[in-house]
Amino acid sequence: MRHRTLKIILREILALSFILSAAAKLVGADSFELYIFSFELFSLGASFIFARLVICMELILGLWLMLNTHPKASAISALSVLGGFSVFLMVLMLSGNRDSCHCFGEFVDLSPGQSLIKNGVIIALTLASMGE
């Protein structure tokens, strides 16, 4: 019983981290859009759309985790998203970029290295919340 309760608590913390990240990005959406645009991969309009897609994806994933309708699939999705974000952060670090990654919008200022550590903790939470 304690083991199951711990997994539920870990899953809820994981869900809240995605929901809070989405909410923080949404509040400072203009800044997040410009951050994406700064990489010169998309036009300003496409950066606007991409920023909204990231925000929606994080919110949906957080809600999916919280509702626990498909626990394995949502955990695998969380690991995939965190893995993708971590690869992006490693590329930033290797290129010498030390600017805030905007992981939690303008509310929390994390360098790519700090954000990688945060992702490692969240990945550990995800793995601990999985299983029977």
PDB file of C-alpha atoms in Angstrom:
ATOM      1  CA  MET A   1       0.000   0.000   0.000  1.00  0.00           C
ATOM      2  CA  ARG A   2       2.798   2.462   0.870  1.00  0.00           C
ATOM      3  CA  HIS A   3       4.583   1.614  -2.363  1.00  0.00           C
ATOM      4  CA  ARG A   4       1.451   2.332  -4.411  1.00  0.00           C
ATOM      5  CA  THR A   5       0.837   5.605  -2.546  1.00  0.00           C
ATOM      6  CA  LEU A   6       4.415   6.717  -3.192  1.00  0.00           C
ATOM      7  CA  LYS A   7       4.026   6.014  -6.921  1.00  0.00           C
ATOM      8  CA  ILE A   8       0.834   8.071  -7.002  1.00  0.00           C
ATOM      9  CA  ILE A   9       2.557  10.974  -5.252  1.00  0.00           C
ATOM     10  CA  LEU A  10       5.530  10.800  -7.640  1.00  0.00           C
ATOM     11  CA  ARG A  11       3.197  10.712 -10.657  1.00  0.00           C
ATOM     12  CA  GLU A  12       1.286  13.751  -9.358  1.00  0.00           C
ATOM     13  CA  ILE A  13       4.556  15.672  -8.835  1.00  0.00           C
ATOM     14  CA  LEU A  14       5.557  14.778 -12.389  1.00  0.00           C
ATOM     15  CA  ALA A  15       2.152  15.877 -13.704  1.00  0.00           C
ATOM     16  CA  LEU A  16       2.382  19.178 -11.839  1.00  0.00           C
ATOM     17  CA  SER A  17       5.864  19.862 -13.218  1.00  0.00           C
ATOM     18  CA  PHE A  18       4.517  19.624 -16.783  1.00  0.00           C
ATOM     19  CA  ILE A  19       1.391  21.653 -15.988  1.00  0.00           C
ATOM     20  CA  LEU A  20       3.368  24.382 -14.194  1.00  0.00           C
ATOM     21  CA  SER A  21       5.899  24.514 -17.015  1.00  0.00           C
ATOM     22  CA  ALA A  22       3.099  24.972 -19.555  1.00  0.00           C
ATOM     23  CA  ALA A  23       1.375  27.626 -17.431  1.00  0.00           C
ATOM     24  CA  ALA A  24       4.617  29.544 -16.881  1.00  0.00           C
ATOM     25  CA  LYS A  25       5.375  29.519 -20.600  1.00  0.00           C
ATOM     26  CA  LEU A  26       1.840  30.645 -21.409  1.00  0.00           C
ATOM     27  CA  VAL A  27       2.025  33.612 -19.022  1.00  0.00           C
ATOM     28  CA  GLY A  28       5.242  34.759 -20.722  1.00  0.00           C
ATOM     29  CA  ALA A  29       4.346  33.442 -24.164  1.00  0.00           C
ATOM     30  CA  ASP A  30       5.836  36.424 -26.005  1.00  0.00           C
ATOM     31  CA  SER A  31       9.213  35.830 -24.404  1.00  0.00           C
ATOM     32  CA  PHE A  32       9.049  32.083 -25.119  1.00  0.00           C
ATOM     33  CA  GLU A  33       8.141  32.749 -28.763  1.00  0.00           C
ATOM     34  CA  LEU A  34      11.092  35.119 -29.162  1.00  0.00           C
ATOM     35  CA  TYR A  35      13.369  32.558 -27.505  1.00  0.00           C
ATOM     36  CA  ILE A  36      12.332  29.973 -30.099  1.00  0.00           C
ATOM     37  CA  PHE A  37      12.654  32.555 -32.890  1.00  0.00           C
ATOM     38  CA  SER A  38      16.205  33.400 -31.721  1.00  0.00           C
ATOM     39  CA  PHE A  39      17.460  30.042 -33.020  1.00  0.00           C
ATOM     40  CA  GLU A  40      16.517  31.123 -36.564  1.00  0.00           C
ATOM     41  CA  LEU A  41      14.931  27.762 -37.367  1.00  0.00           C
ATOM     42  CA  PHE A  42      11.435  29.177 -37.909  1.00  0.00           C
ATOM     43  CA  SER A  43       9.849  32.404 -39.068  1.00  0.00           C
ATOM     44  CA  LEU A  44       8.296  34.571 -36.362  1.00  0.00           C
ATOM     45  CA  GLY A  45       4.836  33.240 -37.230  1.00  0.00           C
ATOM     46  CA  ALA A  46       6.028  29.635 -37.158  1.00  0.00           C
ATOM     47  CA  SER A  47       7.815  30.302 -33.845  1.00  0.00           C
ATOM     48  CA  PHE A  48       4.498  31.551 -32.462  1.00  0.00           C
ATOM     49  CA  ILE A  49       2.773  28.329 -33.538  1.00  0.00           C
ATOM     50  CA  PHE A  50       5.626  26.095 -32.345  1.00  0.00           C
ATOM     51  CA  ALA A  51       5.639  27.810 -28.928  1.00  0.00           C
ATOM     52  CA  ARG A  52       1.902  27.195 -28.573  1.00  0.00           C
ATOM     53  CA  LEU A  53       2.339  23.552 -29.604  1.00  0.00           C
ATOM     54  CA  VAL A  54       5.017  23.017 -26.941  1.00  0.00           C
ATOM     55  CA  ILE A  55       2.788  24.644 -24.318  1.00  0.00           C
ATOM     56  CA  CYS A  56      -0.221  22.530 -25.341  1.00  0.00           C
ATOM     57  CA  MET A  57       1.858  19.350 -25.406  1.00  0.00           C
ATOM     58  CA  GLU A  58       3.157  19.967 -21.880  1.00  0.00           C
ATOM     59  CA  LEU A  59      -0.303  20.788 -20.569  1.00  0.00           C
ATOM     60  CA  ILE A  60      -1.921  17.744 -22.182  1.00  0.00           C
ATOM     61  CA  LEU A  61       0.869  15.468 -20.956  1.00  0.00           C
ATOM     62  CA  GLY A  62       0.556  16.844 -17.423  1.00  0.00           C
ATOM     63  CA  LEU A  63      -3.204  16.317 -17.407  1.00  0.00           C
ATOM     64  CA  TRP A  64      -2.809  12.845 -18.891  1.00  0.00           C
ATOM     65  CA  LEU A  65      -0.379  11.918 -16.118  1.00  0.00           C
ATOM     66  CA  MET A  66      -2.630  13.409 -13.464  1.00  0.00           C
ATOM     67  CA  LEU A  67      -5.726  11.556 -14.698  1.00  0.00           C
ATOM     68  CA  ASN A  68      -3.740   8.303 -14.907  1.00  0.00           C
ATOM     69  CA  THR A  69      -5.866   6.890 -17.728  1.00  0.00           C
ATOM     70  CA  HIS A  70      -2.948   5.174 -19.491  1.00  0.00           C
ATOM     71  CA  PRO A  71      -0.086   5.152 -16.965  1.00  0.00           C
ATOM     72  CA  LYS A  72       2.537   3.330 -19.052  1.00  0.00           C
ATOM     73  CA  ALA A  73       1.848   5.323 -22.219  1.00  0.00           C
ATOM     74  CA  SER A  74       1.872   8.645 -20.371  1.00  0.00           C
ATOM     75  CA  ALA A  75       5.113   7.753 -18.562  1.00  0.00           C
ATOM     76  CA  ILE A  76       6.751   6.727 -21.845  1.00  0.00           C
ATOM     77  CA  SER A  77       5.536   9.978 -23.412  1.00  0.00           C
ATOM     78  CA  ALA A  78       6.986  11.954 -20.502  1.00  0.00           C
ATOM     79  CA  LEU A  79      10.327  10.172 -20.873  1.00  0.00           C
ATOM     80  CA  SER A  80      10.329  10.860 -24.621  1.00  0.00           C
ATOM     81  CA  VAL A  81       9.566  14.559 -24.156  1.00  0.00           C
ATOM     82  CA  LEU A  82      12.183  14.904 -21.424  1.00  0.00           C
ATOM     83  CA  GLY A  83      14.690  13.044 -23.587  1.00  0.00           C
ATOM     84  CA  GLY A  84      14.038  15.390 -26.505  1.00  0.00           C
ATOM     85  CA  PHE A  85      14.330  18.463 -24.296  1.00  0.00           C
ATOM     86  CA  SER A  86      17.558  17.065 -22.810  1.00  0.00           C
ATOM     87  CA  VAL A  87      19.113  16.564 -26.246  1.00  0.00           C
ATOM     88  CA  PHE A  88      18.210  20.185 -27.064  1.00  0.00           C
ATOM     89  CA  LEU A  89      19.820  21.326 -23.796  1.00  0.00           C
ATOM     90  CA  MET A  90      22.998  19.343 -24.517  1.00  0.00           C
ATOM     91  CA  VAL A  91      23.256  20.999 -27.936  1.00  0.00           C
ATOM     92  CA  LEU A  92      22.908  24.396 -26.237  1.00  0.00           C
ATOM     93  CA  MET A  93      25.632  23.529 -23.733  1.00  0.00           C
ATOM     94  CA  LEU A  94      28.002  22.246 -26.419  1.00  0.00           C
ATOM     95  CA  SER A  95      27.483  25.425 -28.431  1.00  0.00           C
ATOM     96  CA  GLY A  96      28.420  27.511 -25.386  1.00  0.00           C
ATOM     97  CA  ASN A  97      24.925  28.912 -24.839  1.00  0.00           C
ATOM     98  CA  ARG A  98      24.404  29.605 -21.133  1.00  0.00           C
ATOM     99  CA  ASP A  99      21.166  31.611 -21.440  1.00  0.00           C
ATOM    100  CA  SER A 100      18.004  30.598 -19.636  1.00  0.00           C
ATOM    101  CA  CYS A 101      16.282  27.709 -21.379  1.00  0.00           C
ATOM    102  CA  HIS A 102      12.787  29.090 -20.608  1.00  0.00           C
ATOM    103  CA  CYS A 103      11.772  25.679 -19.221  1.00  0.00           C
ATOM    104  CA  PHE A 104       9.539  27.423 -16.705  1.00  0.00           C
ATOM    105  CA  GLY A 105       8.985  30.601 -18.672  1.00  0.00           C
ATOM    106  CA  GLU A 106      10.286  33.764 -17.094  1.00  0.00           C
ATOM    107  CA  PHE A 107       9.574  32.539 -13.552  1.00  0.00           C
ATOM    108  CA  VAL A 108      12.648  30.338 -13.120  1.00  0.00           C
ATOM    109  CA  ASP A 109      15.988  31.201 -14.682  1.00  0.00           C
ATOM    110  CA  LEU A 110      17.854  27.946 -15.372  1.00  0.00           C
ATOM    111  CA  SER A 111      20.953  27.539 -17.504  1.00  0.00           C
ATOM    112  CA  PRO A 112      21.009  24.557 -19.874  1.00  0.00           C
ATOM    113  CA  GLY A 113      23.211  22.652 -17.392  1.00  0.00           C
ATOM    114  CA  GLN A 114      20.899  23.343 -14.470  1.00  0.00           C
ATOM    115  CA  SER A 115      17.938  22.332 -16.588  1.00  0.00           C
ATOM    116  CA  LEU A 116      19.648  19.063 -17.521  1.00  0.00           C
ATOM    117  CA  ILE A 117      19.980  18.279 -13.815  1.00  0.00           C
ATOM    118  CA  LYS A 118      16.288  19.152 -13.348  1.00  0.00           C
ATOM    119  CA  ASN A 119      15.394  16.847 -16.240  1.00  0.00           C
ATOM    120  CA  GLY A 120      17.467  14.064 -14.678  1.00  0.00           C
ATOM    121  CA  VAL A 121      15.497  14.404 -11.445  1.00  0.00           C
ATOM    122  CA  ILE A 122      12.191  14.419 -13.338  1.00  0.00           C
ATOM    123  CA  ILE A 123      13.273  11.380 -15.378  1.00  0.00           C
ATOM    124  CA  ALA A 124      14.108   9.585 -12.114  1.00  0.00           C
ATOM    125  CA  LEU A 125      10.645  10.505 -10.766  1.00  0.00           C
ATOM    126  CA  THR A 126       9.069   9.172 -13.948  1.00  0.00           C
ATOM    127  CA  LEU A 127      10.935   5.878 -13.748  1.00  0.00           C
ATOM    128  CA  ALA A 128      10.108   5.520 -10.054  1.00  0.00           C
ATOM    129  CA  SER A 129       6.419   6.140 -10.732  1.00  0.00           C
ATOM    130  CA  MET A 130       6.256   3.434 -13.407  1.00  0.00           C
ATOM    131  CA  GLY A 131       5.621  -0.228 -12.953  1.00  0.00           C
ATOM    132  CA  GLU A 132       3.259  -2.355 -10.987  1.00  0.00           C
TER     133      GLU A 132
END
